[in-house]
Amino acid sequence: GDSVTQMEGPVTLSEEAFLTINCTYTATGYPSLFWYVQYPGEGLQLLLKATKADDKGSNKGFEATYRKETTSFHLEKGSVQVSDSAVYFCALNTDKLIFGTGTRLQVFP
Amino acid sequence: EAGVTQFPSHSVIEKGQTVTLRCDPISGHDNLYWYRRVMGKEIKFLLHFVKESKQDESGMPNNRFLAERTGGTYSTLKVQPAELEDSGVYFCASSQDVASGRIEQYFGPGTRLTVT
């Protein structure tokens, strides 16, 4: 069945470091791909999305490119801030969302 | 525009009791979803309403869970009787109709359920 695998956390970085959170997927067909973020004490928020191969989603300095050949949708940010500390979820959409296990990011000043 | 709201934010109940969770989707959203995250694990799909009809309930764990969406507006998820393994965070999400092409699901803050 369809599934999403993302790197286990926590990921611990210093402010202004480069971030990569890996995400790969298995799916029949051509799903849309998403990154959701959950800040402490809050609900899930859509961070970015891509609906077809080679699309790049971007928001708040984060980017992810839909790579069909490697079935990946890795999340990147060039310079993280303390306020980026949160749990990040990769997901694919085939009518319902299928999530990865989430990756906790901790950014220290 | 108000977002997806859920009530209560936290619930602590004893094993064997009944709990009802409520979700109010974004106004005008036909699609309503329930998901659950058990501690430390992935967020898992429970079911999907299109208006008042259950489109997909393949993720419902067992018949102790009952979801309704009367009138196609808010939805309730009842757990009766609750078991220890039902503890987790229950998320509700909504999205516009498929025909509009707007497939993003918008999530509520979740209800944290603790069964003791």
Coordinates of C-alpha atoms in Angstrom, one line a residue:
Chain A
G1 CA 0.0 0.0 0.0
D2 CA 0.9 3.7 -0.1
S3 CA 3.4 4.8 2.5
V4 CA 5.7 7.6 3.5
T5 CA 9.1 7.3 5.2
Q6 CA 10.9 10.2 6.7
M7 CA 14.0 10.5 8.7
E8 CA 13.8 10.0 12.4
G9 CA 14.6 12.8 14.7
P10 CA 15.3 14.7 16.6
V11 CA 17.3 16.9 14.3
T12 CA 19.3 19.4 16.3
L13 CA 20.8 22.4 14.6
S14 CA 22.3 25.8 15.5
E15 CA 20.6 28.9 14.2
E16 CA 21.5 29.7 10.6
A17 CA 22.5 26.1 9.8
F18 CA 21.2 24.4 6.7
L19 CA 18.3 21.9 7.1
T20 CA 17.4 18.8 5.2
I21 CA 14.7 16.4 6.3
N22 CA 14.5 13.4 4.0
C23 CA 11.2 12.0 2.8
T24 CA 10.5 9.2 0.4
Y25 CA 7.2 7.7 -0.6
T26 CA 5.7 4.6 -2.2
A27 CA 2.5 5.1 -4.1
T28 CA 0.5 3.9 -7.0
G29 CA -0.5 6.6 -9.3
Y30 CA 0.6 10.2 -9.0
P31 CA -0.2 11.6 -5.5
S32 CA 0.2 15.2 -4.4
L33 CA 2.9 15.7 -1.8
F34 CA 2.8 17.9 1.3
W35 CA 4.8 19.0 4.2
Y36 CA 2.9 19.9 7.4
V37 CA 4.4 21.5 10.5
Q38 CA 3.2 21.4 14.1
Y39 CA 4.6 24.1 16.3
P40 CA 4.6 23.5 20.1
G41 CA 1.0 23.6 21.5
E42 CA -0.5 24.1 18.1
G43 CA -2.3 22.1 15.4
L44 CA -1.0 21.0 12.0
Q45 CA -0.4 23.7 9.5
L46 CA 0.2 23.2 5.8
L47 CA 3.8 24.3 5.1
L48 CA 4.1 23.6 1.3
K49 CA 2.8 21.3 -1.4
A50 CA 3.6 20.0 -4.9
T51 CA 1.0 18.3 -7.1
K52 CA 3.1 16.8 -9.9
A53 CA 6.6 15.7 -10.8
D54 CA 9.3 18.4 -10.8
D55 CA 7.0 20.9 -9.0
K56 CA 8.8 22.8 -6.3
G57 CA 6.8 23.9 -3.2
S58 CA 8.1 26.7 -1.2
N59 CA 7.0 28.8 1.9
K60 CA 8.7 30.7 4.7
G61 CA 12.1 29.9 3.2
F62 CA 11.4 26.1 3.1
E63 CA 11.5 24.3 -0.2
A64 CA 10.8 20.7 -1.4
T65 CA 10.9 19.3 -5.0
Y66 CA 8.7 16.5 -6.1
R67 CA 11.2 13.9 -7.5
K68 CA 9.3 11.1 -9.3
E69 CA 12.5 9.3 -10.3
T70 CA 13.7 9.0 -6.7
T71 CA 10.2 9.0 -5.2
S72 CA 11.4 11.8 -2.8
F73 CA 10.2 15.1 -1.4
H74 CA 13.0 16.3 0.8
L75 CA 12.4 19.4 2.9
E76 CA 15.2 22.0 2.9
K77 CA 15.9 25.4 4.3
G78 CA 19.1 27.4 3.9
S79 CA 19.2 29.1 7.3
V80 CA 17.0 27.9 10.1
Q81 CA 15.8 30.0 13.0
V82 CA 14.9 29.2 16.6
S83 CA 11.3 29.8 15.6
D84 CA 11.4 26.9 13.1
S85 CA 11.6 24.4 16.0
A86 CA 8.6 22.1 15.5
V87 CA 7.6 18.7 14.3
Y88 CA 7.6 18.3 10.5
F89 CA 5.4 15.8 8.7
C90 CA 5.7 14.6 5.2
A91 CA 2.5 13.4 3.6
L92 CA 1.0 12.1 0.3
N93 CA -2.6 12.6 -0.8
T94 CA -4.7 10.0 -2.5
D95 CA -8.1 11.3 -1.3
K96 CA -6.8 10.8 2.2
L97 CA -3.5 11.9 3.7
I98 CA -0.9 9.3 4.5
F99 CA 1.7 10.7 6.8
G100 CA 5.3 9.9 7.8
T101 CA 6.1 9.5 11.5
G102 CA 7.2 13.1 11.9
T103 CA 10.6 14.6 12.5
R104 CA 11.2 16.9 15.4
L105 CA 13.5 19.8 14.7
Q106 CA 15.2 21.7 17.5
V107 CA 17.1 24.9 16.7
F108 CA 19.3 26.4 19.3
P109 CA 20.7 30.0 19.3
Chain B
E1 CA -12.3 33.1 7.9
A2 CA -12.5 30.9 10.9
G3 CA -10.4 27.7 10.8
V4 CA -11.2 24.2 11.8
T5 CA -12.2 24.0 15.5
Q6 CA -12.2 21.0 17.8
F7 CA -13.7 20.5 21.2
P8 CA -12.6 19.6 23.8
S9 CA -8.9 20.4 23.5
H10 CA -8.1 17.8 26.2
S11 CA -10.1 14.9 27.7
V12 CA -9.2 12.5 30.4
I13 CA -11.5 9.6 31.0
E14 CA -11.4 6.2 32.6
K15 CA -11.4 3.0 30.7
G16 CA -14.9 1.9 29.9
Q17 CA -16.3 5.4 29.8
T18 CA -17.7 7.2 26.7
V19 CA -16.2 10.3 25.1
T20 CA -17.5 12.4 22.2
L21 CA -15.2 14.7 20.2
R22 CA -16.5 17.5 18.1
C23 CA -15.2 19.1 14.9
D24 CA -16.4 22.2 13.2
P25 CA -14.9 22.4 9.7
I26 CA -14.2 25.6 7.7
S27 CA -17.5 26.9 6.4
G28 CA -18.3 25.7 2.9
H29 CA -15.9 22.7 3.0
D30 CA -17.6 19.6 1.9
N31 CA -14.9 17.2 2.9
L32 CA -14.2 16.4 6.5
Y33 CA -11.6 14.0 7.8
W34 CA -10.7 12.4 11.1
Y35 CA -7.1 11.4 11.9
R36 CA -5.4 10.1 15.0
R37 CA -1.9 10.1 16.3
V38 CA -1.0 7.6 18.9
M39 CA 2.0 8.6 21.0
G40 CA 5.2 8.9 18.9
K41 CA 3.7 7.2 15.9
E42 CA 2.5 8.5 12.5
I43 CA -0.8 10.3 12.0
K44 CA -3.3 7.8 10.7
F45 CA -6.5 8.3 8.7
L46 CA -9.7 7.3 10.4
L47 CA -12.5 8.3 8.0
H48 CA -13.7 10.8 5.4
F49 CA -17.1 12.5 5.0
V50 CA -18.3 14.2 1.9
K51 CA -21.1 16.4 3.2
E52 CA -23.1 14.1 5.4
S53 CA -22.0 10.8 3.7
K54 CA -19.2 8.6 4.8
Q55 CA -16.9 8.3 1.8
D56 CA -14.3 6.2 3.3
E57 CA -14.2 4.7 6.8
S58 CA -11.5 2.2 6.2
G59 CA -9.3 3.6 9.0
M60 CA -11.8 3.2 11.8
P61 CA -10.1 0.8 14.2
N62 CA -13.2 -1.0 15.4
N63 CA -16.9 -0.7 16.2
R64 CA -16.3 1.2 19.4
F65 CA -15.8 4.3 17.2
L66 CA -18.8 6.0 15.7
A67 CA -18.6 9.1 13.6
E68 CA -21.4 11.2 12.4
R69 CA -21.9 14.4 10.4
T70 CA -25.5 15.3 10.6
G71 CA -26.6 17.9 8.1
G72 CA -23.1 18.0 6.5
T73 CA -21.8 20.6 8.9
Y74 CA -20.0 19.7 12.2
S75 CA -19.0 16.1 13.0
T76 CA -18.7 14.1 16.1
L77 CA -16.5 11.1 16.9
K78 CA -17.7 8.9 19.8
V79 CA -15.6 6.3 21.5
Q80 CA -17.7 3.9 23.5
P81 CA -16.4 2.2 25.6
A82 CA -12.9 3.7 25.6
E83 CA -9.9 1.5 26.0
L84 CA -6.3 2.4 27.0
E85 CA -5.0 2.1 23.5
D86 CA -7.4 4.8 22.3
S87 CA -5.3 7.5 23.9
G88 CA -3.7 9.9 21.5
V89 CA -4.4 13.1 19.6
Y90 CA -7.4 13.2 17.4
F91 CA -7.2 15.6 14.5
C92 CA -10.0 16.8 12.3
A93 CA -9.4 18.4 8.8
S94 CA -11.5 19.8 6.1
S95 CA -11.1 20.7 2.4
Q96 CA -13.2 22.1 -0.3
D97 CA -14.9 19.9 -2.9
V98 CA -12.7 18.0 -5.3
A99 CA -14.2 19.7 -8.3
S100 CA -12.7 23.0 -7.2
G101 CA -9.2 21.5 -7.4
R102 CA -8.4 22.8 -4.0
I103 CA -7.2 19.7 -2.3
E104 CA -5.4 21.1 0.7
Q105 CA -6.7 19.8 4.0
Y106 CA -6.8 22.3 6.8
F107 CA -6.4 20.9 10.3
G108 CA -7.8 21.7 13.6
P109 CA -5.7 21.9 16.8
G110 CA -6.6 18.4 17.8
T111 CA -8.1 16.8 20.9
R112 CA -5.8 15.1 23.2
L113 CA -7.5 12.0 24.7
T114 CA -6.1 10.2 27.6
V115 CA -7.7 7.0 28.8
T116 CA -6.6 5.9 32.3

